[in-house]
PDB file of C-alpha atoms in Angstrom:
ATOM      1  CA  MET A   1     -35.052-147.351 -48.978  1.00  0.00           C
ATOM      2  CA  ARG A   2     -37.771-145.691 -50.994  1.00  0.00           C
ATOM      3  CA  LYS A   3     -40.248-147.717 -53.006  1.00  0.00           C
ATOM      4  CA  GLY A   4     -42.268-146.262 -55.875  1.00  0.00           C
ATOM      5  CA  ARG A   5     -46.030-146.470 -55.690  1.00  0.00           C
ATOM      6  CA  ASP A   6     -47.695-148.316 -58.518  1.00  0.00           C
ATOM      7  CA  ILE A   7     -51.108-147.394 -59.845  1.00  0.00           C
ATOM      8  CA  VAL A   8     -53.586-149.965 -58.516  1.00  0.00           C
ATOM      9  CA  GLY A   9     -53.541-153.062 -60.703  1.00  0.00           C
ATOM     10  CA  GLU A  10     -50.602-151.900 -62.803  1.00  0.00           C
ATOM     11  CA  MET A  11     -47.566-154.175 -62.976  1.00  0.00           C
ATOM     12  CA  PRO A  12     -44.111-152.559 -62.546  1.00  0.00           C
ATOM     13  CA  ASP A  13     -43.174-153.134 -66.209  1.00  0.00           C
ATOM     14  CA  GLN A  14     -46.457-151.571 -67.374  1.00  0.00           C
ATOM     15  CA  LEU A  15     -45.890-148.593 -65.092  1.00  0.00           C
ATOM     16  CA  ARG A  16     -42.360-148.204 -66.419  1.00  0.00           C
ATOM     17  CA  MET A  17     -43.538-148.366 -70.042  1.00  0.00           C
ATOM     18  CA  ARG A  18     -46.179-145.722 -69.342  1.00  0.00           C
ATOM     19  CA  GLN A  19     -43.614-143.453 -67.669  1.00  0.00           C
ATOM     20  CA  VAL A  20     -41.216-143.845 -70.588  1.00  0.00           C
ATOM     21  CA  LEU A  21     -43.954-143.137 -73.130  1.00  0.00           C
ATOM     22  CA  GLU A  22     -45.152-140.032 -71.280  1.00  0.00           C
ATOM     23  CA  ALA A  23     -41.612-138.704 -70.907  1.00  0.00           C
ATOM     24  CA  ILE A  24     -40.717-139.247 -74.571  1.00  0.00           C
ATOM     25  CA  LYS A  25     -43.850-137.351 -75.648  1.00  0.00           C
ATOM     26  CA  GLN A  26     -42.436-134.279 -73.904  1.00  0.00           C
ATOM     27  CA  LEU A  27     -39.140-134.225 -75.816  1.00  0.00           C
ATOM     28  CA  SER A  28     -38.625-131.777 -78.661  1.00  0.00           C
ATOM     29  CA  GLU A  29     -38.042-133.177 -82.165  1.00  0.00           C
ATOM     30  CA  GLU A  30     -34.340-132.328 -81.805  1.00  0.00           C
ATOM     31  CA  ASP A  31     -34.106-134.210 -78.510  1.00  0.00           C
ATOM     32  CA  GLN A  32     -36.016-137.157 -79.991  1.00  0.00           C
ATOM     33  CA  GLN A  33     -33.368-137.361 -82.708  1.00  0.00           C
ATOM     34  CA  VAL A  34     -30.619-137.283 -80.062  1.00  0.00           C
ATOM     35  CA  LEU A  35     -32.380-140.191 -78.354  1.00  0.00           C
ATOM     36  CA  ARG A  36     -32.743-142.131 -81.640  1.00  0.00           C
ATOM     37  CA  ASP A  37     -29.019-141.683 -82.274  1.00  0.00           C
ATOM     38  CA  ALA A  38     -28.245-142.860 -78.739  1.00  0.00           C
ATOM     39  CA  LEU A  39     -30.335-146.001 -79.183  1.00  0.00           C
ATOM     40  CA  ARG A  40     -28.459-146.840 -82.373  1.00  0.00           C
ATOM     41  CA  ASN A  41     -25.130-146.490 -80.525  1.00  0.00           C
ATOM     42  CA  ILE A  42     -26.084-148.073 -77.208  1.00  0.00           C
ATOM     43  CA  ARG A  43     -23.744-150.654 -75.653  1.00  0.00           C
ATOM     44  CA  SER A  44     -24.536-153.752 -73.625  1.00  0.00           C
ATOM     45  CA  GLU A  45     -23.210-152.203 -70.399  1.00  0.00           C
ATOM     46  CA  THR A  46     -25.701-149.329 -70.606  1.00  0.00           C
ATOM     47  CA  PRO A  47     -28.354-149.722 -67.888  1.00  0.00           C
ATOM     48  CA  GLY A  48     -32.088-150.055 -68.357  1.00  0.00           C
ATOM     49  CA  ILE A  49     -33.695-146.671 -68.827  1.00  0.00           C
ATOM     50  CA  ILE A  50     -36.386-144.698 -67.079  1.00  0.00           C
ATOM     51  CA  VAL A  51     -36.745-141.094 -68.122  1.00  0.00           C
ATOM     52  CA  ARG A  52     -37.709-138.133 -65.996  1.00  0.00           C
ATOM     53  CA  VAL A  53     -38.430-134.910 -67.851  1.00  0.00           C
ATOM     54  CA  ASP A  54     -38.518-132.020 -65.408  1.00  0.00           C
ATOM     55  CA  ASP A  55     -40.272-129.244 -67.339  1.00  0.00           C
ATOM     56  CA  LEU A  56     -43.419-130.987 -68.499  1.00  0.00           C
ATOM     57  CA  GLU A  57     -45.838-129.054 -70.649  1.00  0.00           C
ATOM     58  CA  ALA A  58     -49.542-129.802 -70.950  1.00  0.00           C
ATOM     59  CA  GLU A  59     -49.244-129.854 -74.728  1.00  0.00           C
ATOM     60  CA  GLU A  60     -50.107-133.231 -76.261  1.00  0.00           C
ATOM     61  CA  ASN A  61     -48.495-133.984 -79.580  1.00  0.00           C
ATOM     62  CA  PRO A  62     -48.970-137.635 -80.607  1.00  0.00           C
ATOM     63  CA  ASP A  63     -46.493-138.668 -83.252  1.00  0.00           C
ATOM     64  CA  GLU A  64     -46.949-141.965 -85.102  1.00  0.00           C
ATOM     65  CA  CYS A  65     -43.302-142.194 -86.170  1.00  0.00           C
ATOM     66  CA  MET A  66     -42.402-142.348 -82.459  1.00  0.00           C
ATOM     67  CA  GLY A  67     -43.546-145.993 -82.391  1.00  0.00           C
ATOM     68  CA  GLU A  68     -40.194-147.489 -83.338  1.00  0.00           C
ATOM     69  CA  LEU A  69     -38.321-145.215 -80.936  1.00  0.00           C
ATOM     70  CA  ILE A  70     -40.671-146.036 -78.069  1.00  0.00           C
ATOM     71  CA  HIS A  71     -40.448-149.798 -78.667  1.00  0.00           C
ATOM     72  CA  GLY A  72     -36.656-149.628 -78.845  1.00  0.00           C
ATOM     73  CA  PHE A  73     -36.550-147.550 -75.676  1.00  0.00           C
ATOM     74  CA  ILE A  74     -38.830-149.928 -73.783  1.00  0.00           C
ATOM     75  CA  ASP A  75     -36.972-153.040 -74.975  1.00  0.00           C
ATOM     76  CA  LEU A  76     -33.719-151.463 -73.843  1.00  0.00           C
ATOM     77  CA  ASN A  77     -35.318-150.578 -70.524  1.00  0.00           C
ATOM     78  CA  LEU A  78     -36.479-154.119 -69.859  1.00  0.00           C
ATOM     79  CA  SER A  79     -33.459-156.064 -71.072  1.00  0.00           C
ATOM     80  CA  LEU A  80     -30.328-154.250 -69.903  1.00  0.00           C
ATOM     81  CA  THR A  81     -28.858-153.941 -66.414  1.00  0.00           C
ATOM     82  CA  ALA A  82     -26.494-151.476 -64.809  1.00  0.00           C
ATOM     83  CA  GLY A  83     -23.069-152.611 -63.711  1.00  0.00           C
ATOM     84  CA  LYS A  84     -20.707-149.655 -64.008  1.00  0.00           C
ATOM     85  CA  THR A  85     -20.236-146.397 -62.155  1.00  0.00           C
ATOM     86  CA  LYS A  86     -19.176-144.468 -65.259  1.00  0.00           C
ATOM     87  CA  ILE A  87     -21.167-144.820 -68.487  1.00  0.00           C
ATOM     88  CA  VAL A  88     -20.138-143.372 -71.838  1.00  0.00           C
ATOM     89  CA  THR A  89     -22.225-143.456 -75.031  1.00  0.00           C
ATOM     90  CA  SER A  90     -22.557-141.068 -77.929  1.00  0.00           C
ATOM     91  CA  VAL A  91     -25.295-139.120 -76.149  1.00  0.00           C
ATOM     92  CA  PHE A  92     -24.193-138.975 -72.504  1.00  0.00           C
ATOM     93  CA  HIS A  93     -21.446-136.541 -71.554  1.00  0.00           C
ATOM     94  CA  GLU A  94     -21.155-137.607 -67.915  1.00  0.00           C
ATOM     95  CA  GLY A  95     -22.529-140.146 -65.499  1.00  0.00           C
ATOM     96  CA  TYR A  96     -22.277-140.933 -61.810  1.00  0.00           C
ATOM     97  CA  THR A  97     -23.926-143.055 -59.145  1.00  0.00           C
ATOM     98  CA  GLN A  98     -25.981-141.550 -56.344  1.00  0.00           C
ATOM     99  CA  ASP A  99     -27.550-143.881 -53.774  1.00  0.00           C
ATOM    100  CA  SER A 100     -29.274-146.634 -55.785  1.00  0.00           C
ATOM    101  CA  THR A 101     -29.440-144.569 -58.970  1.00  0.00           C
ATOM    102  CA  ILE A 102     -27.094-144.020 -61.878  1.00  0.00           C
ATOM    103  CA  ARG A 103     -27.705-140.500 -63.115  1.00  0.00           C
ATOM    104  CA  LEU A 104     -26.604-139.540 -66.604  1.00  0.00           C
ATOM    105  CA  LEU A 105     -26.700-136.087 -68.170  1.00  0.00           C
ATOM    106  CA  TYR A 106     -26.983-135.725 -71.908  1.00  0.00           C
ATOM    107  CA  ASN A 107     -26.491-133.060 -74.548  1.00  0.00           C
ATOM    108  CA  PRO A 108     -27.721-130.720 -75.938  1.00  0.00           C
ATOM    109  CA  ARG A 109     -29.925-129.430 -73.110  1.00  0.00           C
ATOM    110  CA  PHE A 110     -28.784-131.614 -70.201  1.00  0.00           C
ATOM    111  CA  LYS A 111     -32.191-133.005 -69.270  1.00  0.00           C
ATOM    112  CA  GLU A 112     -31.846-135.673 -66.603  1.00  0.00           C
ATOM    113  CA  PHE A 113     -32.293-139.373 -67.270  1.00  0.00           C
ATOM    114  CA  LEU A 114     -32.636-141.565 -64.193  1.00  0.00           C
ATOM    115  CA  PHE A 115     -31.464-145.183 -64.291  1.00  0.00           C
ATOM    116  CA  PRO A 116     -32.583-147.384 -61.382  1.00  0.00           C
ATOM    117  CA  LEU A 117     -30.159-150.190 -60.594  1.00  0.00           C
ATOM    118  CA  HIS A 118     -31.743-153.616 -61.087  1.00  0.00           C
TER     119      HIS A 118
END
């Protein structure tokens, strides 16, 4: 089993929040809207969320209206657990389990979202 390394002094939930925040900053406005729509349509069986964005750019673009999205994303991340091998929401077009991870692909650009099982 592989364990993630935490930054010294950072609790796992704080690390997760920071990862989510950094990943969301990298999404285009169109993708942010896709994510907002997904959060509005999320179901209780949807697992907690950690995001990995593969093509990170150095560009920093802070956006104040992201606050509500980020809080919703983090709350979802901390409160929901995974329990199914196939997940369907308005945003995800396919999902499957791989080792201890549920991996979901979403439209329109099929960036990968990684969901650790709790």
